[in-house]
Short mmCIF file of C-alpha atoms in Angstrom, two decimals:
data_model
loop_
_atom_site.label_atom_id
_atom_site.label_comp_id
_atom_site.label_asym_id
_atom_site.label_seq_id
_atom_site.Cartn_x
_atom_site.Cartn_y
_atom_site.Cartn_z
CA MET A 1 0.39 20.30 -16.01
CA GLY A 2 -1.63 17.70 -17.74
CA SER A 3 -2.08 13.91 -16.79
CA ARG A 4 0.80 11.88 -17.28
CA ARG A 5 -0.98 8.58 -17.62
CA ARG A 6 1.23 5.77 -18.82
CA ARG A 7 0.07 2.30 -19.95
CA ILE A 8 1.82 -0.31 -18.46
CA THR A 9 2.23 -3.71 -20.64
CA ALA A 10 3.57 -6.94 -19.76
CA ALA A 11 7.15 -5.76 -21.75
CA ASP A 12 7.54 -2.92 -18.88
CA ARG A 13 8.65 -5.65 -16.51
CA PRO A 14 9.53 -9.18 -16.19
CA VAL A 15 6.36 -11.15 -14.95
CA ARG A 16 6.04 -14.26 -12.71
CA GLY A 17 4.79 -17.44 -13.72
CA GLY A 18 1.18 -17.75 -12.55
CA ASP A 19 -1.86 -19.92 -12.48
CA GLY A 20 -3.98 -18.87 -15.22
CA GLU A 21 -6.00 -20.94 -17.76
CA GLY A 22 -2.61 -21.00 -19.70
CA GLY A 23 -0.94 -22.97 -17.41
CA GLU A 24 2.32 -22.38 -15.44
CA GLY A 25 4.31 -19.50 -16.61
CA GLU A 26 1.68 -17.88 -18.24
CA PHE A 27 -0.99 -15.24 -17.55
CA THR A 28 -3.82 -13.12 -19.16
CA VAL A 29 -3.32 -9.44 -19.92
CA ARG A 30 -6.31 -7.56 -20.07
CA GLU A 31 -7.66 -4.04 -19.85
CA ASN A 32 -8.98 -2.51 -16.73
CA SER A 33 -12.49 -1.30 -16.98
CA VAL A 34 -12.04 1.54 -14.82
CA SER A 35 -8.50 3.39 -15.95
CA ASP A 36 -5.85 2.73 -18.62
CA VAL A 37 -3.84 0.57 -16.15
CA VAL A 38 -3.64 -2.84 -17.72
CA VAL A 39 -4.22 -5.65 -15.80
CA GLU A 40 -1.32 -8.21 -16.56
CA ARG A 41 -1.17 -10.99 -13.93
CA GLU A 42 -4.57 -11.25 -12.22
CA ALA A 43 -4.58 -12.63 -8.85
CA ARG A 44 -6.95 -15.13 -8.15
CA PRO A 45 -9.76 -14.23 -5.70
CA PHE A 46 -8.59 -15.00 -2.09
CA TRP A 47 -11.96 -17.68 -1.74
CA ARG A 48 -10.10 -19.80 -4.51
CA GLN A 49 -6.64 -19.90 -2.87
CA GLN A 50 -5.78 -21.94 0.30
CA MET A 51 -5.57 -19.42 3.26
CA GLU A 52 -3.78 -19.45 6.24
CA PRO A 53 -4.74 -18.78 9.69
CA ILE A 54 -3.70 -15.22 9.79
CA ASP A 55 -5.68 -14.78 6.10
CA VAL A 56 -8.60 -16.16 7.85
CA ALA A 57 -8.28 -14.23 11.27
CA THR A 58 -8.11 -11.10 8.69
CA LEU A 59 -11.07 -11.82 6.74
CA VAL A 60 -13.31 -12.57 9.91
CA VAL A 61 -11.66 -9.15 11.68
CA ILE A 62 -12.36 -7.07 8.31
CA ALA A 63 -16.04 -8.80 7.16
CA GLY A 64 -17.11 -8.46 10.85
CA THR A 65 -16.33 -4.94 11.19
CA HIS A 66 -18.30 -4.13 7.79
CA LEU A 67 -21.07 -6.18 9.11
CA LEU A 68 -21.07 -4.11 12.57
CA SER A 69 -21.24 -1.08 10.41
CA LEU A 70 -24.64 -2.04 9.04
CA PHE A 71 -26.32 -1.78 12.25
CA ALA A 72 -25.28 2.19 12.33
CA PRO A 73 -28.78 3.65 11.13
CA PHE A 74 -30.35 1.75 14.12
CA TYR A 75 -27.93 2.78 16.55
CA PHE A 76 -27.20 6.42 15.33
CA THR A 77 -26.84 9.05 18.34
CA TRP A 78 -25.07 12.48 17.82
CA PRO A 79 -22.83 11.32 20.86
CA ALA A 80 -21.87 7.82 18.74
CA PHE A 81 -21.53 9.89 15.85
CA TRP A 82 -18.88 12.34 17.32
CA VAL A 83 -16.94 9.57 18.92
CA ALA A 84 -16.74 7.86 15.48
CA ALA A 85 -15.49 11.23 13.93
CA SER A 86 -12.65 11.82 16.90
CA LEU A 87 -11.66 8.14 16.58
CA TYR A 88 -11.22 9.07 12.82
CA LEU A 89 -8.96 11.73 13.60
CA ILE A 90 -7.16 9.91 16.45
CA THR A 91 -6.57 6.41 14.65
CA GLY A 92 -6.69 7.51 10.61
CA LEU A 93 -4.79 11.20 11.30
CA PHE A 94 -2.42 10.64 13.93
CA GLY A 95 -2.19 6.81 14.04
CA ILE A 96 -1.95 5.88 10.54
CA THR A 97 -1.02 8.99 8.30
CA LEU A 98 1.33 11.15 10.87
CA SER A 99 2.74 7.86 12.92
CA PHE A 100 2.57 4.61 10.72
CA HIS A 101 3.04 6.10 7.26
CA ARG A 102 5.51 9.39 7.72
CA ASN A 103 7.05 9.11 11.09
CA LEU A 104 7.75 5.18 11.33
CA SER A 105 7.98 4.11 7.63
CA HIS A 106 9.54 6.96 6.28
CA LYS A 107 11.33 8.97 9.28
CA SER A 108 10.17 12.03 7.62
CA PHE A 109 10.61 14.05 11.41
CA THR A 110 11.53 13.02 14.74
CA LEU A 111 9.39 12.99 17.56
CA PRO A 112 10.12 12.49 21.31
CA LYS A 113 9.87 8.48 22.23
CA TRP A 114 7.03 9.35 24.20
CA LEU A 115 5.03 11.13 21.81
CA GLU A 116 5.89 8.74 19.07
CA TYR A 117 4.93 5.73 20.83
CA THR A 118 1.47 7.59 22.02
CA PHE A 119 0.89 8.19 18.20
CA ALA A 120 2.06 4.41 17.31
CA TYR A 121 -0.48 3.21 19.75
CA PHE A 122 -3.34 5.16 18.34
CA GLY A 123 -2.49 3.88 15.07
CA SER A 124 -2.83 0.33 16.29
CA LEU A 125 -6.28 1.03 17.00
CA ALA A 126 -7.07 1.39 13.48
CA LEU A 127 -7.10 -2.44 12.88
CA GLN A 128 -4.49 -2.26 10.23
CA GLY A 129 -1.67 -4.25 11.93
CA SER A 130 0.71 -3.82 14.29
CA PRO A 131 3.25 -0.76 13.48
CA VAL A 132 6.09 -3.47 12.78
CA ASP A 133 3.98 -5.13 10.35
CA TRP A 134 2.40 -1.95 8.79
CA VAL A 135 5.82 -0.48 8.55
CA SER A 136 7.22 -3.54 6.70
CA THR A 137 4.77 -4.11 3.82
CA HIS A 138 4.89 -0.40 3.07
CA ARG A 139 8.66 -0.20 3.01
CA TYR A 140 8.12 -3.29 0.34
CA HIS A 141 6.00 -1.39 -1.53
CA HIS A 142 8.32 1.38 -2.40
CA GLN A 143 11.39 -0.78 -2.83
CA PHE A 144 9.28 -2.95 -5.49
CA CYS A 145 6.62 -0.46 -6.61
CA ASP A 146 4.17 -2.00 -9.23
CA SER A 147 6.73 -4.70 -9.97
CA GLU A 148 5.78 -8.36 -9.67
CA ARG A 149 7.13 -8.05 -6.00
CA ASP A 150 4.57 -5.04 -5.24
CA PRO A 151 2.43 -6.45 -1.99
CA HIS A 152 -0.52 -4.63 -3.57
CA SER A 153 -0.09 -3.21 -7.14
CA PRO A 154 -3.46 -2.50 -9.55
CA LYS A 155 -1.47 -4.59 -12.11
CA GLU A 156 -2.71 -7.52 -10.34
CA GLY A 157 -6.18 -6.15 -10.27
CA PHE A 158 -8.12 -3.22 -8.78
CA TRP A 159 -9.35 -5.13 -6.11
CA PHE A 160 -6.40 -6.84 -5.25
CA SER A 161 -4.50 -3.56 -4.86
CA HIS A 162 -7.21 -2.34 -2.84
CA MET A 163 -8.06 -5.06 -0.18
CA ASN A 164 -7.95 -8.66 -1.51
CA TRP A 165 -3.93 -8.64 -1.21
CA LEU A 166 -5.02 -8.53 2.59
CA PHE A 167 -5.89 -12.25 2.36
CA ASP A 168 -2.92 -13.68 0.98
CA ARG A 169 0.00 -13.30 3.51
CA ARG A 170 1.83 -16.15 2.34
CA SER A 171 2.18 -14.20 -1.21
CA VAL A 172 3.52 -11.15 0.61
CA VAL A 173 5.88 -13.35 2.35
CA GLU A 174 6.98 -15.01 -0.87
CA ARG A 175 7.53 -11.85 -2.77
CA CYS A 176 9.23 -9.77 -0.30
CA GLY A 177 10.09 -11.55 2.87
CA GLN A 178 9.69 -11.27 6.37
CA ASP A 179 9.44 -8.13 8.17
CA GLY A 180 13.67 -7.78 8.20
CA ASN A 181 13.16 -4.29 6.89
CA ALA A 182 11.74 -3.27 10.03
CA THR A 183 14.56 -3.83 12.51
CA ASP A 184 15.17 -0.41 13.48
CA LEU A 185 11.32 -0.95 15.10
CA LYS A 186 12.14 -4.42 16.52
CA ARG A 187 14.92 -3.27 18.33
CA GLN A 188 12.68 -1.10 20.58
CA ALA A 189 10.87 -2.95 23.23
CA PHE A 190 7.66 -1.13 22.72
CA TYR A 191 7.05 -2.29 19.37
CA ARG A 192 7.89 -5.93 20.08
CA PHE A 193 5.01 -5.60 22.82
CA MET A 194 2.75 -4.06 20.54
CA ASP A 195 3.53 -6.81 17.98
CA LYS A 196 3.05 -9.44 20.21
CA SER A 197 -0.13 -8.20 21.75
CA TYR A 198 -1.67 -6.19 18.70
CA VAL A 199 -4.91 -7.67 18.90
CA VAL A 200 -5.55 -6.92 22.85
CA HIS A 201 -5.62 -3.32 22.04
CA PRO A 202 -8.95 -2.75 19.65
CA MET A 203 -10.65 -5.09 21.98
CA MET A 204 -9.89 -3.16 24.91
CA LEU A 205 -11.23 -0.01 22.85
CA GLY A 206 -14.39 -2.04 22.39
CA LEU A 207 -15.03 -2.52 25.95
CA ALA A 208 -13.97 1.03 26.73
CA LEU A 209 -16.95 2.31 24.23
CA TYR A 210 -19.24 -0.47 25.29
CA ALA A 211 -18.90 0.84 28.60
CA ALA A 212 -19.23 4.67 28.02
CA GLY A 213 -21.91 4.39 25.52
CA GLY A 214 -23.30 0.98 24.83
CA TRP A 215 -23.98 -0.64 21.50
CA PRO A 216 -24.36 2.94 19.54
CA PHE A 217 -20.72 3.56 20.48
CA VAL A 218 -19.58 0.22 19.74
CA VAL A 219 -21.20 0.16 16.17
CA TRP A 220 -19.91 3.81 15.03
CA GLY A 221 -16.86 3.79 17.25
CA MET A 222 -15.46 -0.07 16.01
CA GLY A 223 -17.96 -0.25 13.18
CA VAL A 224 -18.24 2.53 10.79
CA ARG A 225 -15.13 4.43 12.12
CA THR A 226 -12.96 1.57 11.35
CA VAL A 227 -14.41 0.53 7.86
CA TRP A 228 -14.16 4.07 7.11
CA VAL A 229 -10.37 4.42 7.82
CA TYR A 230 -9.66 1.05 6.08
CA HIS A 231 -11.21 2.33 2.81
CA ILE A 232 -9.58 5.69 2.89
CA THR A 233 -6.23 3.89 3.84
CA TRP A 234 -6.90 1.28 0.72
CA LEU A 235 -7.79 3.76 -1.58
CA VAL A 236 -4.25 5.28 -1.40
CA ASN A 237 -3.00 1.56 -2.24
CA SER A 238 -5.69 1.27 -5.39
CA ALA A 239 -7.09 4.77 -6.82
CA CYS A 240 -3.66 6.56 -6.51
CA HIS A 241 -2.14 4.04 -8.46
CA VAL A 242 -5.04 4.26 -10.85
CA TRP A 243 -6.70 7.64 -11.14
CA GLY A 244 -5.10 11.22 -11.16
CA LYS A 245 -2.14 13.12 -12.58
CA GLN A 246 1.49 12.51 -12.33
CA ALA A 247 3.41 15.66 -11.70
CA TRP A 248 6.87 13.68 -11.48
CA ASN A 249 8.90 10.96 -13.28
CA THR A 250 8.62 8.61 -10.70
CA GLY A 251 8.73 5.49 -13.03
CA ASP A 252 5.77 3.89 -11.37
CA LEU A 253 1.71 4.04 -11.63
CA SER A 254 1.45 6.57 -8.45
CA ARG A 255 -0.82 9.68 -9.07
CA ASN A 256 -2.03 12.78 -7.36
CA CYS A 257 -5.67 12.21 -6.55
CA TRP A 258 -7.28 15.29 -5.07
CA TRP A 259 -10.30 13.42 -3.71
CA VAL A 260 -8.34 10.75 -2.21
CA ALA A 261 -6.20 13.29 -0.31
CA ALA A 262 -9.23 15.06 0.80
CA LEU A 263 -10.34 11.95 2.57
CA SER A 264 -6.81 10.86 3.86
CA PHE A 265 -5.62 14.00 5.46
CA GLY A 266 -3.13 14.54 2.28
CA GLU A 267 -2.17 10.97 1.68
CA GLY A 268 -3.85 11.27 -1.69
CA TRP A 269 -1.00 13.53 -3.41
CA HIS A 270 0.83 10.18 -3.90
CA ASN A 271 2.75 10.90 -6.71
CA ASN A 272 4.85 13.44 -4.82
CA HIS A 273 5.27 10.95 -1.98
CA HIS A 274 6.69 8.35 -4.58
CA ALA A 275 8.60 11.29 -5.91
CA PHE A 276 10.05 12.13 -2.39
CA GLU A 277 9.36 9.80 -0.18
CA TYR A 278 11.50 11.29 2.85
CA SER A 279 9.10 14.27 2.73
CA ALA A 280 7.05 14.98 5.71
CA ARG A 281 4.86 17.37 3.11
CA HIS A 282 3.18 15.61 0.25
CA GLY A 283 0.89 18.69 -0.64
CA LEU A 284 3.80 20.27 -2.38
CA GLU A 285 1.77 22.89 -4.10
CA TRP A 286 -0.13 25.70 -2.03
CA TRP A 287 -3.28 24.47 -3.06
CA GLN A 288 -2.62 21.06 -2.35
CA VAL A 289 -4.49 20.68 1.13
CA ASP A 290 -2.33 17.85 3.44
CA MET A 291 -3.58 18.28 6.68
CA THR A 292 -0.85 15.75 8.02
CA TRP A 293 1.87 18.42 7.14
CA GLY A 294 -0.12 21.14 8.88
CA VAL A 295 -0.16 18.88 12.21
CA VAL A 296 3.64 18.08 11.47
CA ARG A 297 4.42 21.54 10.98
CA LEU A 298 2.54 22.73 14.53
CA LEU A 299 4.70 19.97 16.38
CA GLU A 300 7.56 21.70 15.01
CA MET A 301 6.54 25.04 15.79
CA ALA A 302 5.72 23.68 19.29
CA GLY A 303 9.34 22.22 19.34
CA LEU A 304 8.32 18.21 19.42
CA ALA A 305 8.85 17.63 15.93
CA THR A 306 12.60 17.82 14.76
CA ASP A 307 14.91 17.05 11.71
CA VAL A 308 11.81 17.96 9.64
CA LYS A 309 12.67 16.78 6.07
CA LEU A 310 11.50 18.44 2.88
CA PRO A 311 12.41 17.95 -0.86
CA THR A 312 15.29 20.57 -2.15
CA GLU A 313 14.91 22.30 -5.34
CA ALA A 314 17.70 20.22 -6.86
CA HIS A 315 15.84 16.90 -6.03
CA LYS A 316 13.00 18.60 -7.52
CA LYS A 317 14.67 19.02 -10.97
CA ARG A 318 15.90 15.47 -10.89
CA MET A 319 12.32 14.32 -10.81
CA ALA A 320 10.67 16.55 -13.22
CA PHE A 321 9.84 15.61 -16.79
CA GLN A 322 12.32 16.61 -18.94
CA GLY A 323 11.89 20.07 -19.86
CA GLU A 324 9.16 20.73 -17.53
CA GLY A 325 8.76 21.51 -13.90
CA PRO A 326 6.65 20.30 -11.16
CA ALA A 327 2.65 20.33 -11.58
#
């Protein structure tokens, strides 16, 4: 199926008043320079807004890891490289995509608690927030996708959806509220503990890496690896709502983007995911490589993953574009 790219205009959804040059209640609609998505309410750059302490802390961590990664050429060793690659799999695949996203956010399958908590701990080492915070924001994204209440939509600019939204916690709370949509996690002592002690665990990892291999392990394991997983995760929020094809009539900007899928263990089949949020499998076609689904399937075969959810044919027919089947 060909690309289902849809031009989004201000008439598609009600738009909240902003702080643009036109004054309160007005905004500037402009073309996005890299896609056909129209930026209809461009967010102010984070450096031009009043930042909360949590925003400053987030900026320091993200800037610090980027700065640390710049030393990678000077501290390269093969052991350090393989440490970074291993942590990419541990924190990115098992931690973010399998645990935070498919298991905790969408309940696509069930794991024994000891394994669920282990994978969630891996996700906490990705420096993307505690499980409660990550899951809450992601659920709000699906609830308000590409509307004025979406925490990170490219309709407010590509870079806003990619990373700038992270530095405006007040805006997320004003749009969506607090983390009341993650009470299933907050009822569990493990996730309450991780929420309160979140910052300690990446620091412990950094100290362990230093003890094991000195600065090369820290630069590659905490710098390069963290930045790599950051941007791969963020590309799902930005690129997968800007570039690619739509196989399903989801009514939002979500796209299937093959190259993001290749980097993100299958998360780039994003239009598939928005069509069937509960599905443990995102790469629905045989050629849509989805490494996370492969791991879930292995866990299921081992008897560790149960209640694995997949889209039904009836649901696929309802989500297909009129007169057409899936791509």
